[in-house]
Short mmCIF file of C-alpha atoms in Angstrom, two decimals:
data_model
loop_
_atom_site.label_atom_id
_atom_site.label_comp_id
_atom_site.label_asym_id
_atom_site.label_seq_id
_atom_site.Cartn_x
_atom_site.Cartn_y
_atom_site.Cartn_z
CA LEU D 10 -39.78 -19.64 -0.78
CA ARG D 11 -42.25 -18.72 -3.12
CA HIS D 12 -43.93 -15.59 -5.18
CA GLY D 13 -40.75 -14.59 -6.24
CA ILE D 14 -39.19 -13.93 -2.99
CA THR D 15 -35.66 -14.51 -3.13
CA VAL D 16 -32.76 -14.58 -0.43
CA ASP D 17 -28.75 -15.38 -0.91
CA ALA D 18 -26.28 -16.16 1.89
CA THR D 19 -25.38 -12.56 2.49
CA SER D 20 -28.99 -11.62 3.33
CA MET D 21 -30.29 -10.37 6.37
CA VAL D 22 -33.55 -12.01 7.43
CA LEU D 23 -36.06 -11.14 10.55
CA ASP D 24 -38.11 -14.01 11.44
CA VAL D 25 -40.68 -12.33 13.40
CA GLY D 26 -42.84 -15.29 15.23
CA ALA D 27 -40.16 -17.82 14.96
CA ASN D 28 -41.45 -20.31 17.14
CA ILE D 29 -39.14 -22.95 17.95
CA GLY D 30 -36.67 -21.92 14.80
CA LEU D 31 -37.76 -24.03 11.80
CA PHE D 32 -38.21 -21.32 9.17
CA THR D 33 -34.76 -20.09 10.34
CA LEU D 34 -32.98 -23.48 10.36
CA SER D 35 -34.47 -24.05 6.73
CA LEU D 36 -32.97 -20.72 5.66
CA LEU D 37 -29.59 -21.77 7.47
CA LYS D 38 -29.61 -25.06 5.71
CA GLN D 39 -30.42 -23.74 2.01
CA TYR D 40 -28.34 -20.16 2.31
CA PRO D 41 -25.13 -21.03 5.19
CA GLY D 42 -23.88 -17.45 6.24
CA ILE D 43 -27.15 -15.90 5.94
CA ARG D 44 -28.07 -13.64 8.73
CA VAL D 45 -31.19 -14.17 10.93
CA HIS D 46 -32.91 -12.27 13.96
CA CYS D 47 -35.27 -14.75 15.35
CA ILE D 48 -38.05 -12.62 17.67
CA GLU D 49 -39.99 -15.17 19.62
CA PRO D 50 -41.86 -13.59 22.77
CA VAL D 51 -43.21 -16.97 24.50
CA PRO D 52 -39.86 -17.80 26.37
CA VAL D 53 -40.10 -21.60 26.16
CA LEU D 54 -40.59 -21.35 22.66
CA TYR D 55 -37.61 -19.07 22.59
CA GLU D 56 -35.58 -21.16 24.53
CA ALA D 57 -36.09 -23.96 21.95
CA CYS D 58 -35.58 -21.62 19.02
CA ARG D 59 -32.04 -20.63 20.43
CA GLN D 60 -31.12 -24.42 21.24
CA ASN D 61 -31.85 -25.47 17.85
CA VAL D 62 -30.16 -22.58 16.28
CA GLU D 63 -26.81 -23.55 18.83
CA LYS D 64 -27.50 -27.62 17.86
CA ALA D 65 -27.41 -26.58 13.88
CA GLY D 66 -23.61 -24.51 14.67
CA LYS D 67 -24.23 -21.75 14.17
CA THR D 68 -22.80 -18.94 15.95
CA PRO D 69 -24.32 -15.46 17.75
CA GLY D 70 -22.86 -13.80 14.32
CA ASP D 71 -24.86 -15.63 12.09
CA VAL D 72 -28.42 -15.87 14.24
CA VAL D 73 -29.46 -13.69 17.03
CA CYS D 74 -32.86 -14.92 19.27
CA HIS D 75 -34.84 -12.12 20.82
CA ASN D 76 -36.83 -13.37 23.62
CA VAL D 77 -39.49 -10.43 22.52
CA GLY D 78 -42.41 -9.59 20.43
CA LEU D 79 -42.55 -6.49 18.04
CA GLY D 80 -44.78 -3.67 18.93
CA ASP D 81 -44.90 0.29 18.59
CA HIS D 82 -43.35 0.77 21.96
CA GLU D 83 -41.00 -1.00 24.60
CA GLY D 84 -42.82 -2.42 27.68
CA SER D 85 -45.08 -5.64 27.95
CA VAL D 86 -48.38 -6.77 26.37
CA PRO D 87 -51.07 -9.41 28.01
CA PHE D 88 -50.56 -12.95 26.13
CA ARG D 89 -51.65 -15.94 26.29
CA TYR D 90 -49.69 -19.41 25.16
CA ASN D 91 -51.47 -23.25 24.67
CA PRO D 92 -48.72 -25.54 25.18
CA GLN D 93 -50.82 -28.14 23.12
CA GLY D 94 -51.37 -25.67 20.08
CA SER D 95 -48.52 -22.75 19.43
CA ALA D 96 -50.67 -22.03 16.75
CA THR D 97 -53.42 -20.79 19.10
CA SER D 98 -51.33 -18.45 20.98
CA GLY D 99 -50.84 -14.83 20.66
CA MET D 100 -51.86 -11.55 22.09
CA PHE D 101 -55.87 -11.81 21.18
CA GLU D 102 -58.50 -14.22 22.29
CA ASN D 103 -58.62 -16.99 19.70
CA ASN D 104 -56.18 -14.96 17.38
CA THR D 105 -58.86 -13.78 14.85
CA VAL D 106 -59.73 -10.25 16.41
CA LEU D 107 -58.88 -8.59 13.25
CA ILE D 108 -60.94 -11.04 10.91
CA PRO D 109 -65.04 -10.38 10.89
CA ARG D 110 -66.72 -13.10 12.98
CA ASP D 111 -68.45 -14.80 10.03
CA LYS D 112 -65.21 -15.13 7.78
CA ARG D 113 -63.10 -16.97 10.47
CA LEU D 114 -64.01 -20.29 9.44
CA THR D 115 -63.86 -19.45 5.91
CA SER D 116 -60.45 -17.34 6.54
CA TRP D 117 -58.96 -20.41 8.47
CA LEU D 118 -59.56 -23.36 6.07
CA ALA D 119 -58.16 -20.87 2.87
CA ALA D 120 -55.12 -20.64 4.88
CA VAL D 121 -55.19 -24.70 5.63
CA LEU D 122 -55.43 -24.93 1.74
CA ASP D 123 -52.63 -22.66 0.99
CA ASP D 124 -50.29 -24.54 3.51
CA GLY D 125 -51.44 -27.73 3.87
CA VAL D 126 -52.01 -28.37 0.16
CA VAL D 127 -50.46 -25.98 -1.99
CA GLY D 128 -47.41 -25.27 0.23
CA GLY D 129 -46.86 -28.97 0.37
CA VAL D 130 -47.01 -29.68 4.07
CA LEU D 131 -49.53 -32.53 3.55
CA PRO D 132 -47.14 -33.79 0.61
CA ARG D 133 -44.46 -33.75 2.67
CA ALA D 134 -46.16 -35.76 5.86
CA VAL D 135 -47.17 -38.45 2.98
CA GLY D 136 -43.31 -38.15 2.09
CA VAL D 137 -42.34 -40.35 5.27
CA LEU D 138 -44.99 -42.96 4.68
CA PRO D 139 -43.60 -46.46 3.49
CA PRO D 140 -43.29 -46.49 -0.49
CA VAL D 141 -46.42 -48.56 -1.09
CA LEU D 142 -48.54 -45.64 0.15
CA ARG D 143 -47.31 -42.78 -1.94
CA ALA D 144 -47.98 -44.03 -5.17
CA PRO D 145 -49.57 -40.70 -6.71
CA VAL D 146 -53.32 -41.92 -6.16
CA VAL D 147 -52.99 -43.43 -3.07
CA GLY D 148 -50.60 -40.41 -1.52
CA THR D 149 -53.34 -38.18 -2.87
CA LEU D 150 -55.95 -40.03 -0.86
CA VAL D 151 -53.87 -40.41 2.06
CA ALA D 152 -53.11 -36.25 2.00
CA ILE D 153 -56.94 -36.03 1.86
CA ALA D 154 -57.37 -38.58 4.62
CA LEU D 155 -55.30 -36.13 6.49
CA ALA D 156 -57.22 -33.11 6.13
CA PRO D 157 -59.78 -33.32 8.71
CA VAL D 158 -57.16 -33.59 11.28
CA TRP D 159 -56.53 -29.90 10.47
CA ILE D 160 -59.83 -29.28 10.28
CA VAL D 161 -60.47 -30.09 14.14
CA ALA D 162 -57.66 -28.71 15.51
CA GLY D 163 -59.23 -25.47 13.58
CA ILE D 164 -62.15 -25.92 15.16
CA PHE D 165 -60.44 -26.21 18.71
CA HIS D 166 -58.68 -23.07 17.91
CA LEU D 167 -62.12 -20.92 16.74
CA ALA D 168 -63.78 -22.37 20.13
CA GLY D 169 -60.88 -21.45 21.95
CA GLN D 170 -61.27 -24.68 23.90
CA LEU D 171 -57.55 -25.48 24.19
CA PRO D 172 -55.90 -24.11 27.64
CA ALA D 173 -53.87 -21.65 27.89
CA ARG D 174 -50.98 -19.74 29.89
CA LYS D 175 -51.23 -16.22 30.36
CA PHE D 176 -48.39 -14.08 30.99
CA ASP D 177 -46.92 -10.62 30.14
CA ALA D 178 -44.89 -10.72 27.15
CA LYS D 179 -41.87 -7.96 26.46
CA ILE D 180 -41.87 -6.35 23.19
CA THR D 181 -39.85 -3.60 21.69
CA THR D 182 -39.41 -1.94 18.26
CA LEU D 183 -37.88 -3.01 15.30
CA ASP D 184 -36.10 0.39 15.30
CA ARG D 185 -34.75 -0.53 18.58
CA ILE D 186 -33.48 -3.74 17.21
CA VAL D 187 -32.09 -2.02 13.92
CA LYS D 188 -30.12 0.63 16.30
CA ASP D 189 -28.92 -2.11 18.80
CA HIS D 190 -27.67 -4.38 16.16
CA GLN D 191 -26.38 -1.76 13.72
CA ILE D 192 -28.46 -3.45 10.86
CA GLU D 193 -28.33 -1.31 7.68
CA LYS D 194 -30.19 -3.12 5.39
CA ILE D 195 -33.15 -5.94 5.80
CA ASP D 196 -33.68 -7.97 2.86
CA LEU D 197 -36.90 -9.95 4.01
CA VAL D 198 -39.27 -9.79 7.19
CA LYS D 199 -41.56 -12.74 7.65
CA ILE D 200 -43.97 -12.39 9.98
CA ASP D 201 -46.37 -15.08 11.18
CA VAL D 202 -47.64 -13.95 14.89
CA GLU D 203 -51.16 -15.69 15.20
CA GLY D 204 -53.15 -12.83 13.88
CA ALA D 205 -51.31 -9.40 15.21
CA GLU D 206 -49.52 -9.32 11.46
CA LEU D 207 -51.51 -6.10 10.66
CA LEU D 208 -50.82 -4.67 13.92
CA VAL D 209 -46.57 -5.50 13.41
CA MET D 210 -46.91 -3.96 9.86
CA LYS D 211 -48.12 -0.78 11.47
CA SER D 212 -45.66 -0.79 14.31
CA ILE D 213 -42.69 -0.54 11.85
CA SER D 214 -41.46 3.21 11.77
CA LYS D 215 -40.79 4.71 8.53
CA GLU D 216 -37.33 4.93 9.14
CA ALA D 217 -37.23 1.64 10.08
CA PHE D 218 -39.07 0.33 6.75
CA SER D 219 -36.90 2.28 4.55
CA ARG D 220 -34.13 -0.18 5.47
CA ILE D 221 -36.37 -2.98 4.40
#
């Protein structure tokens, strides 16, 4: 966690857009006993998340997986899922509906730099290379060399060229989850929903927000 955000083993976390559960698994490893609600609307990703949590040896009391998305009502919404790249999945075509067209590429590249370089994704990728390739100078060059892979993926993402499966995803409200599971306090909400973050934030009622 960065930017001064902290949790501990007693925290309650919502992992909205859990994908296959990597964020949750990281929390469980660092903070044994932490409670997490994983929210993932894509069935195949939800199932992978559930199995990953199960393999981690966590009980349903520690982690609850929900095969739903968050919205301002209970029901369903049209959804698109790209098996070759879940980052290009979501409620919107190209997942950039909330970003002005002339800023889509710069916004995506900014995210790549933040997640890939500042966030350490590329450095971690370099970490699995043989020692000779992990020398400071060589490692930096290797990290830079990997950057085009991200850019090419972004081009496909923005062009919408990856084949997508369309289905109706079930959605629910945060209020419903809070009520059904008697959640009194939420210490952290992680939201990564490929372009619909603002909609998720707007869908949270004042009553539910007061618990965060």
